[in-house]
Amino acid sequence: MKILTTVKRVVDVELNIHIENGAIVEDGLQYVINAWDENGVEAAVQLKENNNAQTTLVSIGEQDNTDMIRKCYAMGIEDAILIDDPALVAPDAFAYAGILQKVYEKGDYDLVITGKQAQDTDSGQTGIILAEYLQLPCVSNVISIEVMDEAHIRVSRLGDSGTEIVEITLPAVVTVSDSINEPRLPAMRGIMMAKKKKIQVMDLAALGTSVEAVGGAAPKSEVAEFMKSKTRQAGQKFEGDAAQITAQVVELLANEAKVF
Amino acid sequence: MAKILVIADIKEGVLKGSTAELLSKAKALSAQTAVVAIGSNIESLIADMAAAGSDTQYIADDKSLELFSAGPYAACVVAAAQQFEADMIWFGFSEAGKAAAPRVAAQLNAACATEIIDVTLEGEQIQVIRPAIAGKVIQRIQVNTQTLVAVVRAGAFEATPGITGTQNMVKLSIPAPDLKAVIKQILSDASGEIDLADADIVVSVGRGARDQAGIDLVRELARDLSAGFGSSRAMVDGGFMAHNKQVGQTGKIVAPTLYMAIGISGAIQHLAGMTGSKTILAVNKDPEAPIFNVADYGIVGDLFEVIPILRQEIKKIRG
Ligand SMILES: Cc1cc2nc3c(=O)[nH]c(=O)nc-3n(C[C@H](O)[C@H](O)[C@H](O)COP(=O)(O)OP(=O)(O)OC[C@H]3O[C@@H](n4cnc5c(N)ncnc54)[C@H](O)[C@@H]3O)c2cc1C
Ligand SMILES: Nc1ncnc2c1ncn2[C@@H]1O[C@H](COP(=O)(O)O)[C@@H](O)[C@H]1O
């Protein structure tokens, strides 16, 4: 089984983000692997270890992505493709999916694993659109993957009324939840080996496409402005005798907040 | 006049409140409204759908649609959108909506925006507002296509009292099942407890409760209040709470009148799911816990000591 797993480099959500004139201030930002993609990498590596799968990673971004890719190599990914093209300015999910479609078509993959969402967009679209473009079956929000035979996998996904068990005919696309696994910490040996591994870097022309052809020149939607989110004000905090402060807070909930 | 198609949110044979909320917003934008309802044995809900503010009801009612499958579900929405010539297609916040919306957008060549909290329409120009980066920023998105598919975040819109519509049922043809992704079974997490999405009060428990005994203690508080009982991811990962109880960025987004965070530190991913609540109460023994930065009322204390007192005091006040 050949697996393609998609990985995006995103801003670290744990750090403060400043906004000026409708844009995010680059200064002071740090970048990390998208958390859900790290789960996707772990899922791919487990399929390699348990089911002899071959694992390829693809990331669309810039050369800065190589540190992240080396981390994924250290986790056990075997091959990596980095799509870097200066013409890609502000791609939407459709453009990313259009590029991933080309990457998919160049390989002979049985399964695509994407994260359920990217931490910077929080949008959860790319993997699902990719499946539509490829006319492949797709299951999102997946929390387990089990290989049934060469042409079938059984996955479970978190749905609205419980865990749904779905049998999928390959090739297919799945998007994974963070509940699927606990990504491993790479071992020292892996980290050393990862340093020497090659990363295949391609621009859109090398991929046989162009920014226009993937819809990157005329995005269906674009961020017109970033704004600060309305932060809640810290309210009243009570310390001291538990009985006394709890009674006081209940009184406030009833008479000030009027929730009871 | 813009045309807005709302996906009827039906769960266990009941039309959920989010349908009226979305239709109210559509009417506030002076749009023509329709709903599309997909499921099995749902025709009887036509009157409810009209009362929720829709003027046309596209119905796909078939045994094969009983269990959610994203392919056929999206096909029904696309068919309705094309017949109605919808400018916007709105899903209420649900896993079904999140799975289907990008498919519908791809098929209609429309733009797609998830987790929207507002939408404006000036002439033909559609813009939406949505949080991103775990709720750290708000984006104003400009839509460059004629059609937008959106997933509306829970609590974004309010139902207008007295909203009404007209009954006008249009039956959709039933799509073929997806033979390449076959849903075999649903392991229901239904615990007989109140659905988090519907609850007026949500009580959530975190790692501070330690174990089953701690959870049971907090659950009693939720029971007293007929509240939804939620959880941080720590307690889901620990195997104590069902997945569908997780509140946060990858769990449920809730916006109740009162949210009680019990023994929850307030990690950014948890906050992303609950800071839309009207009032927040936090109980945490660490006075520096970040949850206190968003809580209207904070009790610094040991939850094992505080919860029994809290239950008692609430009983006193509510009688
Ligand atoms: C990609 C990603 C997605 C995530 N999505 C989610 C999500 O959707 N929802 C979510 O919740 N988390 C999510 N997380 C996890 C999140 O980062 C935190 O790890 C998690 O929310 C912590 O849960 P907690 O607050 O219960 O536990 P902890 O952070 O361990 O906090 C426990 C708190 O309990 C307090 N405490 C301890 N004992 C007591 C006592 N006796 N009485 C009172 N207080 C006590 C402590 O002071 C502490 O503040 C996500 C993480 C990632 C990376
Ligand atoms: N630039 C990118 N490079 C590689 N994968 C991506 C990229 N953008 C999005 N993806 C994949 O698509 C998933 C969903 O992204 P999004 O639709 O933006 O929430 C991510 O978790 C990634 O797996």
XYZ file of C-alpha atoms and ligand atoms in Angstrom:
655
model
C 0.000 0.000 0.000
C 1.309 3.432 -0.943
C 0.356 6.278 1.335
C 0.526 9.989 0.641
C 0.291 12.106 3.767
C -0.120 15.877 3.587
C 1.639 18.160 6.015
C 1.346 21.914 6.469
C 3.630 24.238 8.373
C 1.546 26.596 10.493
C 1.945 29.343 13.069
C 2.339 28.126 16.620
C -1.046 28.746 18.218
C 0.426 28.751 21.702
C 2.143 32.092 21.081
C 0.562 35.526 20.983
C -0.497 36.804 17.610
C -0.442 40.522 16.927
C -2.437 42.270 14.269
C -1.671 45.582 12.638
C -3.571 47.222 9.809
C -5.629 44.126 9.159
C -2.652 41.813 8.838
C -0.801 39.430 11.138
C 2.546 40.813 12.297
C 5.191 38.306 11.152
C 7.720 39.407 13.718
C 7.913 37.040 16.665
C 5.831 34.272 15.105
C 7.049 30.720 15.267
C 6.094 27.905 12.977
C 5.388 24.277 13.745
C 3.961 21.233 12.056
C 0.171 21.364 11.989
C -0.892 19.214 14.962
C -3.415 17.144 12.987
C -0.847 16.485 10.270
C 1.497 15.125 12.901
C -1.286 12.658 13.739
C -1.516 11.885 10.013
C 2.224 11.216 9.833
C 2.011 8.947 12.875
C -0.923 7.072 11.305
C 1.065 6.603 8.073
C 4.146 5.391 9.917
C 2.074 2.907 11.914
C 0.638 1.553 8.653
C 4.204 1.224 7.385
C 5.277 -0.684 10.476
C 2.231 -2.921 10.760
C 1.124 -3.347 7.153
C 4.231 -2.765 5.072
C 2.905 0.468 3.637
C 5.197 2.881 1.797
C 5.005 6.432 3.058
C 5.408 9.681 1.148
C 4.825 13.110 2.565
C 3.869 16.223 0.623
C 3.969 19.769 1.845
C 3.117 22.939 -0.033
C 5.095 25.834 1.306
C 8.547 27.246 1.251
C 12.071 26.023 1.827
C 11.528 26.834 5.506
C 9.447 23.687 5.610
C 12.515 21.461 5.480
C 13.002 21.381 9.270
C 9.464 20.150 9.667
C 9.933 17.584 6.920
C 13.098 16.285 8.599
C 11.122 15.826 11.793
C 8.639 13.676 9.845
C 11.524 11.712 8.342
C 12.772 11.107 11.862
C 9.313 9.825 12.798
C 9.610 7.255 10.005
C 8.334 8.807 6.760
C 10.346 7.475 3.804
C 9.972 10.085 1.041
C 9.084 13.741 0.921
C 7.971 16.172 -1.742
C 8.026 19.904 -1.132
C 6.039 22.078 -3.511
C 7.509 25.560 -3.481
C 6.460 28.147 -6.022
C 6.765 31.921 -5.569
C 3.633 32.432 -7.685
C 1.514 30.924 -4.907
C 0.538 33.966 -2.890
C -2.615 33.293 -0.894
C -3.996 29.945 -2.018
C -7.418 28.901 -0.736
C -8.301 25.288 0.055
C -9.349 24.699 -3.571
C -5.925 25.742 -4.856
C -4.132 23.565 -2.314
C -6.399 20.673 -3.265
C -5.685 21.342 -6.956
C -1.952 21.066 -6.324
C -2.333 17.958 -4.167
C -4.383 16.420 -6.979
C -1.378 16.796 -9.308
C 0.935 15.272 -6.711
C -1.448 12.363 -6.263
C -1.682 11.770 -9.999
C 2.121 11.589 -10.311
C 2.344 8.754 -7.834
C 0.424 5.565 -7.582
C -1.105 6.039 -4.166
C -3.703 3.899 -2.458
C -4.458 6.142 0.467
C -4.177 9.877 1.132
C -4.095 10.973 4.770
C -4.678 14.644 5.557
C -5.254 16.397 8.840
C -8.868 17.183 9.668
C -7.950 20.852 9.654
C -4.998 23.196 9.537
C -4.420 25.141 12.737
C -3.960 28.424 10.896
C -7.107 28.245 8.765
C -9.226 26.036 11.060
C -11.212 25.307 7.962
C -11.177 21.545 7.400
C -11.733 21.629 3.657
C -8.606 20.653 1.730
C -8.709 16.862 2.093
C -12.411 16.665 1.318
C -12.083 18.867 -1.784
C -9.094 16.805 -2.923
C -11.249 13.677 -2.765
C -13.944 15.403 -4.825
C -11.380 16.439 -7.432
C -10.023 12.900 -7.580
C -13.497 11.332 -7.417
C -12.305 9.181 -4.535
C -14.241 8.040 -1.482
C -13.534 10.212 1.552
C -14.143 9.870 5.255
C -13.360 12.787 7.540
C -12.658 13.085 11.273
C -11.212 9.594 11.429
C -10.039 8.142 14.753
C -8.835 4.703 13.656
C -7.638 2.985 10.488
C -7.490 -0.768 10.079
C -6.342 -2.556 6.933
C -8.836 -5.255 5.894
C -7.111 -6.409 2.692
C -5.187 -4.850 -0.159
C -8.172 -2.970 -1.471
C -10.123 -2.140 1.693
C -9.687 -0.329 4.972
C -12.067 -0.031 7.887
C -12.076 3.324 9.669
C -14.005 4.824 12.514
C -14.987 8.459 12.544
C -16.557 10.697 15.136
C -20.000 11.573 13.854
C -22.892 13.485 15.327
C -24.434 10.641 17.262
C -21.461 8.444 17.932
C -18.569 6.573 16.402
C -19.329 5.538 12.828
C -17.650 2.446 11.413
C -17.060 2.784 7.670
C -15.559 0.320 5.193
C -13.742 2.042 2.357
C -12.605 0.770 -1.012
C -9.128 2.033 -1.906
C -7.860 4.347 -3.270
C -9.372 6.815 -0.836
C -8.821 9.964 1.200
C -9.182 10.151 4.971
C -8.834 13.185 7.208
C -7.656 12.399 10.719
C -8.639 13.727 14.133
C -6.112 14.255 16.918
C -7.863 11.417 18.767
C -6.425 8.851 16.323
C -3.047 8.471 18.013
C -0.300 10.038 20.080
C 2.492 11.119 17.700
C 5.838 9.588 18.646
C 8.882 11.534 19.661
C 11.592 10.748 17.108
C 14.532 8.742 18.434
C 18.070 10.100 18.184
C 18.995 7.584 15.490
C 16.045 8.703 13.372
C 16.993 12.343 13.799
C 20.560 11.672 12.626
C 19.385 9.682 9.608
C 16.795 12.310 8.724
C 19.505 14.915 8.290
C 20.970 13.021 5.346
C 17.732 12.263 3.536
C 16.839 14.042 0.302
C 13.738 16.152 -0.105
C 12.299 16.386 -3.586
C 11.587 20.086 -4.188
C 9.346 21.009 -7.107
C 7.649 24.099 -8.433
C 4.297 24.003 -10.178
C 5.863 23.732 -13.632
C 7.834 20.667 -12.540
C 4.534 19.253 -11.337
C 3.084 19.861 -14.800
C 0.724 22.616 -13.782
C 0.574 26.336 -13.125
C -0.814 28.716 -10.552
C -3.673 29.567 -12.942
C -4.519 25.936 -13.638
C -4.893 25.103 -9.937
C -7.039 28.157 -9.306
C -4.334 29.909 -7.295
C -4.486 33.092 -9.346
C -8.188 33.684 -8.713
C -9.054 32.227 -5.316
C -12.734 31.570 -4.632
C -12.350 33.421 -1.372
C -9.640 35.417 0.339
C -8.953 36.934 3.719
C -9.694 40.637 3.300
C -8.747 41.486 6.847
C -7.515 39.965 10.070
C -8.958 41.328 13.289
C -8.249 40.767 16.954
C -10.671 38.322 18.445
C -12.861 39.716 21.132
C -11.041 38.635 24.224
C -13.154 38.111 27.269
C -12.261 40.149 30.293
C -11.190 38.235 33.345
C -14.051 38.597 35.803
C -14.122 38.276 39.563
C -11.922 35.658 41.174
C -12.564 34.489 44.704
C -10.056 32.949 47.066
C -10.421 31.901 50.669
C -12.899 29.863 52.659
C -14.587 27.483 50.212
C -18.026 27.628 51.826
C -18.040 31.393 51.939
C -16.767 32.127 48.444
C -18.917 29.452 46.830
C -22.050 30.892 48.427
C -20.989 34.328 47.268
C -20.496 33.168 43.674
C -23.848 31.365 43.559
C -25.501 34.535 44.780
C -23.813 36.475 41.958
C -24.757 33.880 39.366
C -28.375 34.235 40.415
C -28.668 37.967 40.969
C -25.954 39.540 38.815
C -25.584 37.133 35.893
C -29.188 35.966 36.347
C -28.475 32.483 35.059
C -30.668 30.660 37.561
C -33.291 39.022 -3.827
C -30.748 36.555 -2.575
C -31.761 32.951 -2.138
C -30.505 31.101 0.914
C -30.819 27.355 1.332
C -30.499 26.072 4.902
C -29.778 22.427 5.649
C -32.401 21.253 8.140
C -30.718 19.972 11.269
C -32.605 16.838 12.236
C -31.565 14.583 15.057
C -33.493 11.577 16.305
C -36.609 12.692 14.489
C -36.575 16.233 15.874
C -35.876 19.480 14.011
C -33.137 21.231 15.950
C -33.166 24.884 16.960
C -30.248 25.799 14.721
C -32.523 25.551 11.665
C -34.693 28.431 12.889
C -31.584 30.394 13.881
C -30.125 30.152 10.379
C -33.444 30.874 8.688
C -33.943 33.918 10.925
C -30.592 35.273 9.815
C -31.480 34.568 6.175
C -34.722 36.516 6.580
C -32.843 39.354 8.259
C -30.779 39.541 5.065
C -34.103 39.849 3.171
C -33.434 36.575 1.400
C -35.827 34.043 -0.012
C -35.520 30.931 2.124
C -35.663 27.192 1.619
C -34.565 24.175 3.600
C -33.306 20.822 2.459
C -34.048 17.915 4.766
C -32.266 14.593 4.370
C -33.046 11.437 6.290
C -35.552 8.696 6.886
C -39.125 9.280 8.100
C -38.779 13.038 8.118
C -41.695 14.137 5.959
C -43.741 14.655 9.083
C -41.420 17.518 10.017
C -42.563 19.683 7.072
C -44.807 21.835 9.267
C -41.960 22.370 11.747
C -39.627 23.348 8.917
C -42.104 25.894 7.596
C -42.671 27.244 11.086
C -38.910 27.615 11.468
C -38.966 30.150 8.639
C -38.632 28.310 5.327
C -40.831 28.953 2.305
C -39.836 25.845 0.358
C -38.892 22.447 1.742
C -36.775 20.126 -0.392
C -37.126 16.652 1.039
C -35.024 13.547 0.506
C -36.766 10.961 2.645
C -35.628 7.387 2.246
C -34.551 4.420 4.343
C -31.159 4.516 2.598
C -30.556 7.974 4.063
C -31.101 6.917 7.659
C -27.388 6.738 8.511
C -25.255 9.726 7.552
C -23.089 9.169 4.504
C -21.361 12.269 3.175
C -21.647 11.418 -0.541
C -25.419 10.929 -0.851
C -26.007 13.693 1.709
C -23.987 16.165 -0.382
C -25.753 14.986 -3.549
C -29.148 15.887 -2.029
C -27.901 19.328 -1.004
C -26.462 19.969 -4.465
C -29.739 18.926 -6.119
C -31.737 21.248 -3.862
C -29.278 24.114 -4.362
C -29.533 23.774 -8.131
C -33.336 23.603 -8.174
C -33.609 26.573 -5.832
C -30.764 28.434 -7.579
C -29.330 29.222 -4.170
C -26.769 32.006 -3.732
C -25.852 30.702 -0.322
C -26.070 27.270 1.241
C -25.811 27.186 5.003
C -25.157 24.195 7.213
C -25.616 24.423 10.970
C -22.608 23.337 12.975
C -22.441 19.535 12.925
C -20.029 16.825 11.883
C -22.351 16.076 8.976
C -22.169 19.695 7.858
C -18.392 19.834 8.176
C -18.058 16.657 6.092
C -20.543 17.648 3.402
C -19.960 21.393 2.904
C -16.612 21.195 1.042
C -18.029 18.472 -1.235
C -21.057 20.605 -2.063
C -18.839 23.612 -2.742
C -16.532 21.618 -5.007
C -19.493 20.268 -6.969
C -21.134 23.682 -7.342
C -17.846 25.446 -8.043
C -18.695 27.668 -5.077
C -16.551 29.168 -2.328
C -16.607 27.462 1.055
C -16.266 28.897 4.547
C -16.578 26.935 7.778
C -17.250 28.120 11.325
C -18.693 31.431 10.206
C -20.073 33.747 12.867
C -21.479 36.445 10.598
C -22.310 37.084 6.980
C -23.038 40.283 5.063
C -24.485 40.838 1.656
C -24.004 44.074 -0.238
C -25.375 43.837 -3.715
C -23.799 40.637 -5.003
C -20.790 40.830 -2.697
C -20.790 38.251 0.066
C -18.447 38.568 3.031
C -18.187 36.384 6.075
C -16.620 36.706 9.485
C -15.022 33.687 11.136
C -12.501 32.905 13.839
C -9.219 31.209 12.871
C -5.971 30.100 14.498
C -7.731 28.431 17.428
C -9.875 31.522 17.941
C -6.877 33.848 18.301
C -7.888 35.965 15.331
C -11.022 36.869 13.425
C -10.986 36.843 9.632
C -13.130 38.905 7.298
C -13.367 36.776 4.186
C -14.270 38.147 0.820
C -16.104 35.702 -1.386
C -15.151 35.964 -5.045
C -17.723 33.554 -6.428
C -21.478 33.976 -6.878
C -22.257 31.106 -4.574
C -21.091 30.451 -1.043
C -21.347 27.257 0.952
C -20.944 27.910 4.665
C -20.959 26.042 7.942
C -22.331 28.320 10.658
C -20.752 28.131 14.089
C -22.995 27.197 17.006
C -24.516 30.217 18.704
C -23.737 32.620 15.834
C -27.317 33.596 15.045
C -30.460 33.904 17.129
C -33.922 32.775 16.183
C -36.336 35.665 15.647
C -39.434 35.233 17.785
C -42.567 34.861 15.687
C -40.744 33.811 12.525
C -42.905 31.825 10.083
C -42.773 30.381 6.591
C -45.013 28.565 4.165
C -45.377 24.888 3.388
C -44.249 24.001 -0.098
C -42.752 20.553 -0.286
C -40.537 19.521 -3.197
C -39.408 15.909 -3.262
C -35.856 15.215 -4.350
C -34.850 12.057 -6.131
C -32.918 9.694 -3.899
C -29.191 9.431 -4.731
C -27.445 6.090 -5.076
C -25.646 4.958 -1.924
C -21.877 5.389 -1.762
C -20.623 1.866 -2.403
C -17.010 2.861 -1.827
C -17.500 4.172 1.698
C -20.086 1.976 3.322
C -21.249 2.829 6.783
C -21.554 -0.394 8.739
C -22.519 0.639 12.203
C -22.847 3.519 14.614
C -21.573 2.930 18.106
C -23.822 5.354 19.874
C -22.332 7.411 22.664
C -25.851 8.388 23.655
C -25.825 8.189 27.390
C -29.301 9.517 27.941
C -27.681 12.782 28.876
C -28.661 16.122 27.434
C -27.122 16.992 24.073
C -24.368 19.561 24.611
C -25.489 21.551 21.603
C -28.973 22.081 23.031
C -28.121 22.680 26.648
C -28.782 26.009 28.283
C -26.189 25.204 30.916
C -23.071 23.115 30.285
C -20.950 21.676 33.090
C -17.559 20.414 31.915
C -15.066 18.330 33.800
C -11.278 18.302 33.390
C -8.245 16.424 34.569
C -8.584 18.106 37.955
C -11.345 15.586 38.730
C -8.687 12.851 38.456
C -10.790 9.695 38.093
C -14.232 8.164 37.786
C -15.213 9.157 41.315
C -14.296 12.773 40.577
C -16.238 12.704 37.339
C -19.295 11.264 39.040
C -19.149 14.054 41.583
C -19.190 16.703 38.853
C -21.867 14.811 36.899
C -24.167 15.139 39.909
C -23.892 18.906 39.604
C -24.814 18.659 35.918
C -27.818 16.465 36.811
C -29.053 18.933 39.442
C -29.050 21.657 36.813
C -30.391 19.504 33.934
C -27.221 20.683 32.237
C -25.236 19.220 29.378
C -22.218 17.335 30.705
C -19.013 18.005 28.784
C -15.329 17.416 29.147
C -11.845 18.582 28.293
C -9.795 16.386 26.007
C -7.730 15.157 28.917
C -10.678 13.189 30.299
C -11.612 11.846 26.860
C -8.047 10.691 26.225
C -8.034 9.192 29.682
C -10.961 7.028 28.598
C -13.299 8.493 31.210
C -15.564 10.468 28.920
C -17.051 9.707 25.513
C -15.612 11.480 22.487
C -18.812 13.360 21.811
C -18.511 15.045 25.197
C -15.292 16.841 24.294
C -15.619 20.602 24.186
C -13.060 22.548 22.186
C -11.400 23.109 18.895
C -11.712 19.478 17.846
C -14.746 18.757 19.941
C -18.061 20.484 20.286
C -18.371 24.231 20.079
C -20.856 25.350 22.693
C -22.371 28.713 23.543
C -24.716 28.155 26.496
C -26.066 30.749 28.921
C -23.800 29.334 31.612
C -20.624 27.273 31.176
C -18.998 25.745 34.217
C -15.376 24.635 33.789
C -14.507 22.320 36.661
C -10.855 21.352 37.061
C -10.021 22.528 33.538
C -6.831 24.536 32.986
C -8.092 26.539 29.998
C -5.777 25.460 27.164
C -6.294 27.455 23.996
C -7.893 24.456 22.250
C -10.459 24.152 25.020
C -11.175 27.878 25.066
C -11.832 27.744 21.311
C -14.916 25.678 22.083
C -16.537 27.633 24.875
C -15.641 31.318 24.985
C -18.862 32.125 23.133
C -20.766 31.226 26.317
C -22.699 34.033 27.942
C -21.418 33.509 31.462
C -18.452 31.379 32.491
C -17.768 29.966 35.944
C -14.441 28.280 36.645
C -13.438 26.142 39.600
C -9.706 25.471 39.785
C -7.277 25.092 42.637
C -4.537 26.968 40.778
C -5.133 30.742 40.979
C -2.899 31.181 37.906
C -4.875 28.775 35.697
C -5.559 30.461 32.335
C -9.253 29.562 32.567
C -9.587 32.450 35.033
C -8.638 34.875 32.246
C -11.923 34.149 30.492
C -14.165 33.317 33.452
C -16.709 35.845 34.701
C -16.658 34.139 38.084
C -13.756 32.153 39.425
C -13.607 29.992 42.497
C -10.056 29.178 43.528
C -10.347 25.943 45.390
C -10.304 22.172 45.471
C -13.204 20.926 43.387
C -13.737 17.969 45.715
C -14.495 20.463 48.442
C -16.239 23.099 46.304
C -18.645 20.954 44.242
C -20.729 19.637 47.165
C -21.044 23.175 48.521
C -21.886 24.502 45.069
C -24.675 21.935 44.677
C -26.061 22.802 48.083
C -25.998 26.551 47.506
C -27.594 26.213 44.079
C -30.351 24.053 45.564
C -30.967 26.702 48.183
C -31.338 29.427 45.618
C -33.353 27.508 43.042
C -35.540 25.951 45.712
C -4.528 19.683 18.016
C -5.050 19.737 19.404
C -6.413 19.790 19.590
C -6.937 19.825 20.870
N -8.287 19.912 21.029
C -8.798 19.998 22.277
C -10.211 20.126 22.479
O -11.010 20.127 21.533
N -10.665 20.241 23.750
C -9.826 20.237 24.835
O -10.320 20.363 25.959
N -8.506 20.110 24.660
C -7.970 19.977 23.419
N -6.624 19.816 23.280
C -5.804 19.579 24.493
C -5.453 20.817 25.280
O -4.267 21.388 24.744
C -5.222 20.463 26.752
O -4.233 19.470 26.845
C -6.459 19.959 27.507
O -7.554 20.844 27.259
C -6.168 19.881 28.970
O -7.269 19.374 29.680
P -7.502 19.781 31.214
O -7.641 21.247 31.330
O -8.613 18.946 31.709
O -6.175 19.224 31.899
P -4.943 20.013 32.536
O -4.373 20.986 31.590
O -4.064 18.971 33.106
O -5.596 20.862 33.707
C -6.121 20.336 34.876
C -6.509 21.514 35.741
O -7.161 21.043 36.910
C -6.709 21.796 38.026
N -6.882 20.948 39.203
C -6.156 19.866 39.573
N -6.658 19.329 40.691
C -7.717 20.079 41.052
C -8.631 20.039 42.138
N -8.576 19.080 43.063
N -9.600 20.983 42.192
C -9.665 21.966 41.246
N -8.832 22.048 40.219
C -7.863 21.119 40.111
C -5.281 22.138 37.723
O -4.885 23.305 38.425
C -5.316 22.339 36.219
O -5.550 23.700 35.892
C -6.075 19.810 21.994
C -4.702 19.772 21.800
C -4.180 19.736 20.525
C -2.701 19.726 20.339
N 0.030 23.908 2.255
C -0.296 22.642 2.527
N 0.599 21.644 2.364
C 0.282 20.366 2.658
N -0.912 20.001 3.136
C -1.851 20.951 3.329
C -1.613 22.302 3.032
N -2.742 23.010 3.323
C -3.638 22.125 3.806
N -3.115 20.882 3.802
C -3.739 19.644 4.323
O -5.131 19.829 4.418
C -5.570 19.705 5.770
C -6.741 20.621 6.019
O -6.388 21.976 5.833
P -7.514 23.126 5.872
O -8.516 22.786 4.818
O -6.784 24.404 5.582
O -8.096 23.101 7.248
C -4.326 19.968 6.603
O -4.400 19.318 7.856
C -3.232 19.384 5.713
O -3.115 17.986 5.896
